[in-house]
């Protein structure tokens, strides 16, 4: 099998260098490493011309427009071979990462994608809670991620995480990455859109906790932030989730999803119950999150009807 790796990157030169070093230490070397970078990101280009990249089968794809989806589609167009493994610039794959990915695809021809766990440390402590379900969409639209937590068994899933997923390239080229998704940075729910599109075509996705990367969540740019509330980000996230799920769920489940999303919601996209839960601590910001979630749901419905 010919295995390519794709890394979209933006303004994280030190993270990218660590990632490239990890890819250079793979037991099963990549046949091709595609790095998609902005033209004006000069520090990143210094890394790509430096020692970390010297011995790697590197291809650099230039993107001039913001947005992860645009970058990944350009990388996808440039990719060759059988398998495309995707990771983030702020990751460091384990040495057996590509070896295990290749073995999974060789073992099961029904797989369109395979991925695994990303180890995240918060203030130096590994997030290591034990969970039963990973990467599932419940019947009423709630998404259970948990890809970074501990589970003992491999399982078939509805979606893989962007930092640790690999796909059959021929299938991926047929579908592409969803250009309808909103956002100027790392567009929310592209993994959900891809996973559910593959399910609709009767392909399987496998989560194997032994396919591992270390994940060091880096700085976010454009319309995303880890520390400061961003109204545009919340609206885009709710829009994208709504658009994707309405295109996947059966008709009755769509109505249940919208009702649940507006009345209850999640800790990231507040419905009324979540808003009331967080008002004592967040005051006006909780109201803003609820308002922005409603706005995103509304625009998501409109986008779904239009498409």
Short mmCIF file of C-alpha atoms in Angstrom, two decimals:
data_model
loop_
_atom_site.label_atom_id
_atom_site.label_comp_id
_atom_site.label_asym_id
_atom_site.label_seq_id
_atom_site.Cartn_x
_atom_site.Cartn_y
_atom_site.Cartn_z
CA UNK A 1 0.00 0.00 0.00
CA UNK A 2 1.05 3.56 -0.73
CA UNK A 3 0.36 5.66 2.39
CA UNK A 4 0.29 9.45 2.28
CA UNK A 5 0.05 11.80 5.26
CA UNK A 6 -1.60 15.23 5.13
CA UNK A 7 -0.94 18.03 7.63
CA UNK A 8 -2.79 21.34 7.25
CA UNK A 9 -0.82 23.97 9.16
CA UNK A 10 -1.00 27.65 10.04
CA UNK A 11 1.31 29.72 12.26
CA UNK A 12 2.48 26.89 14.50
CA UNK A 13 6.09 26.41 13.40
CA UNK A 14 7.34 24.73 16.59
CA UNK A 15 4.36 22.37 16.68
CA UNK A 16 4.87 21.50 13.02
CA UNK A 17 8.55 20.77 13.58
CA UNK A 18 7.67 18.35 16.42
CA UNK A 19 5.08 16.65 14.20
CA UNK A 20 7.54 16.23 11.32
CA UNK A 21 10.14 14.79 13.68
CA UNK A 22 7.58 12.22 14.88
CA UNK A 23 6.74 11.29 11.29
CA UNK A 24 10.45 10.83 10.64
CA UNK A 25 10.55 8.25 13.45
CA UNK A 26 7.79 6.00 12.06
CA UNK A 27 8.36 2.24 11.95
CA UNK A 28 6.55 2.23 8.64
CA UNK A 29 7.69 5.36 6.82
CA UNK A 30 5.22 7.53 4.97
CA UNK A 31 5.45 7.33 1.19
CA UNK A 32 4.46 10.97 0.93
CA UNK A 33 3.88 13.82 3.42
CA UNK A 34 1.72 16.66 2.17
CA UNK A 35 1.88 19.88 4.18
CA UNK A 36 -0.72 22.48 3.25
CA UNK A 37 0.46 25.95 4.25
CA UNK A 38 -0.52 29.56 3.69
CA UNK A 39 1.68 31.48 1.29
CA UNK A 40 2.32 34.31 3.76
CA UNK A 41 3.12 32.03 6.74
CA UNK A 42 6.87 32.60 6.52
CA UNK A 43 7.81 30.91 9.82
CA UNK A 44 6.13 27.71 8.65
CA UNK A 45 8.05 27.82 5.37
CA UNK A 46 11.28 28.18 7.35
CA UNK A 47 10.45 24.87 9.09
CA UNK A 48 9.62 23.22 5.77
CA UNK A 49 13.02 24.27 4.46
CA UNK A 50 14.82 23.27 7.66
CA UNK A 51 16.40 20.19 9.23
CA UNK A 52 13.12 18.54 10.33
CA UNK A 53 12.00 18.24 6.71
CA UNK A 54 15.30 17.32 5.06
CA UNK A 55 14.94 13.53 5.04
CA UNK A 56 11.17 13.36 4.56
CA UNK A 57 9.24 12.72 1.30
CA UNK A 58 7.70 16.18 1.62
CA UNK A 59 5.31 17.97 -0.73
CA UNK A 60 4.19 21.49 0.08
CA UNK A 61 0.80 22.67 -1.16
CA UNK A 62 0.15 26.41 -1.01
CA UNK A 63 -3.26 27.79 -0.02
CA UNK A 64 -4.19 31.47 -0.24
CA UNK A 65 -7.67 31.36 1.28
CA UNK A 66 -8.58 30.85 4.97
CA UNK A 67 -10.47 27.81 6.20
CA UNK A 68 -9.43 24.24 6.91
CA UNK A 69 -11.79 22.73 4.34
CA UNK A 70 -10.22 24.68 1.49
CA UNK A 71 -6.74 23.66 2.64
CA UNK A 72 -7.63 19.98 2.97
CA UNK A 73 -9.34 19.83 -0.42
CA UNK A 74 -6.20 21.23 -2.03
CA UNK A 75 -4.13 18.64 -0.18
CA UNK A 76 -6.54 15.91 -1.22
CA UNK A 77 -6.25 16.94 -4.87
CA UNK A 78 -2.47 16.64 -4.63
CA UNK A 79 -2.41 13.26 -2.84
CA UNK A 80 -1.53 9.97 -4.53
CA UNK A 81 -1.70 6.34 -3.48
CA UNK A 82 -4.09 4.16 -1.50
CA UNK A 83 -4.42 5.66 2.00
CA UNK A 84 -4.46 9.26 3.21
CA UNK A 85 -3.68 9.65 6.92
CA UNK A 86 -4.59 13.05 8.33
CA UNK A 87 -3.21 14.68 11.44
CA UNK A 88 -2.84 18.16 12.90
CA UNK A 89 0.35 20.16 13.16
CA UNK A 90 0.06 20.09 16.97
CA UNK A 91 0.28 16.30 17.14
CA UNK A 92 3.12 13.81 17.46
CA UNK A 93 2.09 10.37 16.18
CA UNK A 94 3.42 7.31 18.00
CA UNK A 95 6.15 5.41 16.08
CA UNK A 96 3.76 2.59 15.09
CA UNK A 97 0.99 4.99 13.92
CA UNK A 98 1.26 4.39 10.16
CA UNK A 99 2.08 0.70 10.62
CA UNK A 100 -1.14 0.09 12.54
CA UNK A 101 -3.17 2.14 10.06
CA UNK A 102 -1.88 0.13 7.12
CA UNK A 103 -2.51 -3.17 8.91
CA UNK A 104 -6.12 -2.20 9.68
CA UNK A 105 -6.89 -1.45 6.04
CA UNK A 106 -5.18 -4.63 4.85
CA UNK A 107 -7.21 -6.70 7.31
CA UNK A 108 -10.68 -5.30 6.51
CA UNK A 109 -11.66 -4.28 2.98
CA UNK A 110 -14.98 -2.83 4.18
CA UNK A 111 -13.22 0.01 6.00
CA UNK A 112 -13.28 3.47 4.47
CA UNK A 113 -11.55 4.98 7.49
CA UNK A 114 -9.64 4.07 10.61
CA UNK A 115 -8.36 6.19 13.47
CA UNK A 116 -7.64 6.16 17.15
CA UNK A 117 -6.90 7.97 20.36
CA UNK A 118 -5.24 11.34 20.83
CA UNK A 119 -3.53 11.71 24.20
CA UNK A 120 -4.19 15.16 25.65
CA UNK A 121 -2.57 16.48 28.80
CA UNK A 122 -4.16 19.33 30.73
CA UNK A 123 -1.72 21.19 32.97
CA UNK A 124 0.59 18.21 32.70
CA UNK A 125 -2.05 15.62 33.63
CA UNK A 126 -3.24 13.09 31.06
CA UNK A 127 -7.00 13.18 30.41
CA UNK A 128 -7.63 9.50 31.00
CA UNK A 129 -11.23 8.92 32.06
CA UNK A 130 -12.64 5.54 31.02
CA UNK A 131 -15.52 5.63 28.53
CA UNK A 132 -17.67 3.07 26.74
CA UNK A 133 -18.75 4.94 23.61
CA UNK A 134 -16.56 6.83 21.16
CA UNK A 135 -17.45 8.71 17.98
CA UNK A 136 -21.20 8.06 18.00
CA UNK A 137 -24.23 10.07 16.84
CA UNK A 138 -27.25 9.21 18.97
CA UNK A 139 -30.69 8.80 17.41
CA UNK A 140 -31.72 12.35 18.38
CA UNK A 141 -28.53 13.96 17.10
CA UNK A 142 -26.33 14.26 20.17
CA UNK A 143 -22.69 13.68 19.30
CA UNK A 144 -20.50 11.63 21.64
CA UNK A 145 -16.85 12.21 20.81
CA UNK A 146 -14.49 10.93 23.56
CA UNK A 147 -11.71 10.11 21.09
CA UNK A 148 -9.12 11.41 23.57
CA UNK A 149 -10.31 9.25 26.47
CA UNK A 150 -9.61 5.64 27.44
CA UNK A 151 -11.51 2.69 26.06
CA UNK A 152 -10.28 -0.90 25.98
CA UNK A 153 -11.84 -2.14 22.77
CA UNK A 154 -11.83 -1.21 19.11
CA UNK A 155 -15.28 -0.29 17.84
CA UNK A 156 -17.07 0.85 14.72
CA UNK A 157 -17.91 4.55 14.90
CA UNK A 158 -19.81 7.30 13.11
CA UNK A 159 -16.89 9.73 13.03
CA UNK A 160 -13.16 9.89 13.61
CA UNK A 161 -11.22 12.82 15.02
CA UNK A 162 -9.34 15.10 12.67
CA UNK A 163 -6.04 14.76 14.50
CA UNK A 164 -5.99 10.97 14.08
CA UNK A 165 -7.82 9.55 11.10
CA UNK A 166 -6.95 7.81 7.84
CA UNK A 167 -9.13 7.08 4.80
CA UNK A 168 -9.07 5.16 1.54
CA UNK A 169 -7.95 7.82 -0.88
CA UNK A 170 -10.15 6.73 -3.77
CA UNK A 171 -13.28 7.00 -1.59
CA UNK A 172 -12.16 10.30 -0.11
CA UNK A 173 -11.59 11.80 -3.54
CA UNK A 174 -15.17 10.90 -4.51
CA UNK A 175 -16.61 12.74 -1.51
CA UNK A 176 -14.15 15.51 -0.72
CA UNK A 177 -14.39 17.73 2.33
CA UNK A 178 -17.65 19.58 2.83
CA UNK A 179 -17.40 23.04 1.27
CA UNK A 180 -20.77 24.09 2.75
CA UNK A 181 -19.30 24.37 6.23
CA UNK A 182 -18.84 27.86 7.65
CA UNK A 183 -15.78 29.23 9.40
CA UNK A 184 -12.54 30.96 8.55
CA UNK A 185 -10.32 28.75 10.72
CA UNK A 186 -10.55 25.09 11.70
CA UNK A 187 -14.14 24.58 10.56
CA UNK A 188 -16.23 22.68 13.10
CA UNK A 189 -17.78 19.32 12.26
CA UNK A 190 -15.94 18.50 9.03
CA UNK A 191 -15.21 15.09 10.59
CA UNK A 192 -18.92 14.60 11.28
CA UNK A 193 -19.84 15.49 7.70
CA UNK A 194 -17.23 13.13 6.28
CA UNK A 195 -18.10 10.24 8.60
CA UNK A 196 -21.84 10.43 7.97
CA UNK A 197 -21.30 10.78 4.21
CA UNK A 198 -19.30 7.56 4.29
CA UNK A 199 -22.03 5.82 6.31
CA UNK A 200 -24.62 6.86 3.76
CA UNK A 201 -22.49 5.07 1.17
CA UNK A 202 -22.38 1.92 3.34
CA UNK A 203 -18.73 2.20 4.32
CA UNK A 204 -17.43 1.45 7.82
CA UNK A 205 -15.21 3.50 10.14
CA UNK A 206 -13.11 1.82 12.84
CA UNK A 207 -11.78 3.40 16.04
CA UNK A 208 -8.81 1.49 17.45
CA UNK A 209 -7.35 2.90 20.69
CA UNK A 210 -3.97 1.40 19.78
CA UNK A 211 -3.65 3.82 16.85
CA UNK A 212 -2.24 6.68 18.90
CA UNK A 213 -0.98 10.23 18.66
CA UNK A 214 0.12 12.68 21.31
CA UNK A 215 -1.88 15.88 21.01
CA UNK A 216 -0.67 19.26 22.27
CA UNK A 217 -3.59 21.62 21.47
CA UNK A 218 -1.99 24.73 19.99
CA UNK A 219 -3.04 28.32 19.51
CA UNK A 220 -6.13 28.94 17.40
CA UNK A 221 -6.50 31.67 14.83
CA UNK A 222 -9.11 33.33 12.60
CA UNK A 223 -12.60 32.74 14.08
CA UNK A 224 -11.62 30.32 16.85
CA UNK A 225 -10.25 30.72 20.37
CA UNK A 226 -9.75 28.36 23.30
CA UNK A 227 -9.91 31.07 25.95
CA UNK A 228 -12.10 33.96 24.75
CA UNK A 229 -15.78 33.71 23.87
CA UNK A 230 -16.28 34.14 20.15
CA UNK A 231 -19.82 34.71 18.90
CA UNK A 232 -18.94 33.90 15.29
CA UNK A 233 -17.39 30.57 16.27
CA UNK A 234 -20.51 29.48 18.20
CA UNK A 235 -22.79 30.45 15.33
CA UNK A 236 -20.64 28.63 12.79
CA UNK A 237 -20.41 25.52 14.97
CA UNK A 238 -24.19 25.33 15.43
CA UNK A 239 -24.77 26.04 11.74
CA UNK A 240 -22.43 23.28 10.62
CA UNK A 241 -23.78 20.69 13.05
CA UNK A 242 -27.37 21.47 12.10
CA UNK A 243 -26.67 21.36 8.37
CA UNK A 244 -24.87 18.02 8.55
CA UNK A 245 -27.32 16.26 10.88
CA UNK A 246 -30.43 17.37 9.00
CA UNK A 247 -28.94 15.79 5.90
CA UNK A 248 -28.34 12.50 7.71
CA UNK A 249 -31.13 11.90 10.23
CA UNK A 250 -34.53 10.45 9.24
CA UNK A 251 -37.35 13.00 9.05
CA UNK A 252 -38.87 12.34 12.50
CA UNK A 253 -35.44 12.36 14.13
CA UNK A 254 -34.73 15.75 12.57
CA UNK A 255 -37.58 17.33 14.49
CA UNK A 256 -36.47 15.62 17.71
CA UNK A 257 -32.92 16.88 17.15
CA UNK A 258 -34.00 20.50 16.62
CA UNK A 259 -36.27 20.39 19.67
CA UNK A 260 -33.50 18.92 21.85
CA UNK A 261 -30.88 21.34 20.49
CA UNK A 262 -33.04 24.39 21.25
CA UNK A 263 -34.51 23.27 24.59
CA UNK A 264 -31.51 21.42 26.06
CA UNK A 265 -28.32 21.69 23.99
CA UNK A 266 -24.78 20.95 25.14
CA UNK A 267 -22.03 22.66 27.09
CA UNK A 268 -20.70 24.00 23.79
CA UNK A 269 -24.00 24.95 22.10
CA UNK A 270 -26.43 26.13 24.75
CA UNK A 271 -30.09 25.27 24.60
CA UNK A 272 -32.46 26.76 27.16
CA UNK A 273 -31.63 24.23 29.89
CA UNK A 274 -27.87 24.73 29.49
CA UNK A 275 -28.33 28.49 29.50
CA UNK A 276 -30.23 28.35 32.81
CA UNK A 277 -27.60 26.02 34.21
CA UNK A 278 -24.73 28.41 33.47
CA UNK A 279 -26.43 31.79 34.06
CA UNK A 280 -25.39 31.95 37.76
CA UNK A 281 -21.72 31.63 36.78
CA UNK A 282 -21.57 33.28 33.36
CA UNK A 283 -24.30 35.93 33.63
CA UNK A 284 -24.85 37.72 30.28
CA UNK A 285 -22.43 35.45 28.44
CA UNK A 286 -24.76 32.47 28.98
CA UNK A 287 -27.55 34.45 27.31
CA UNK A 288 -25.22 35.33 24.44
CA UNK A 289 -24.29 31.65 23.95
CA UNK A 290 -27.96 30.68 23.84
CA UNK A 291 -28.72 33.47 21.37
CA UNK A 292 -25.79 32.52 19.12
CA UNK A 293 -26.76 28.85 19.21
CA UNK A 294 -30.30 29.74 18.08
CA UNK A 295 -28.89 31.88 15.29
CA UNK A 296 -26.64 29.03 14.14
CA UNK A 297 -29.51 26.53 14.21
CA UNK A 298 -31.67 28.87 12.15
CA UNK A 299 -29.02 29.48 9.50
CA UNK A 300 -28.21 25.75 9.47
CA UNK A 301 -31.82 24.92 8.65
CA UNK A 302 -31.82 27.51 5.89
CA UNK A 303 -28.60 26.10 4.42
CA UNK A 304 -30.01 22.57 4.54
CA UNK A 305 -33.19 23.64 2.76
CA UNK A 306 -31.14 25.50 0.13
CA UNK A 307 -28.80 22.56 -0.52
#
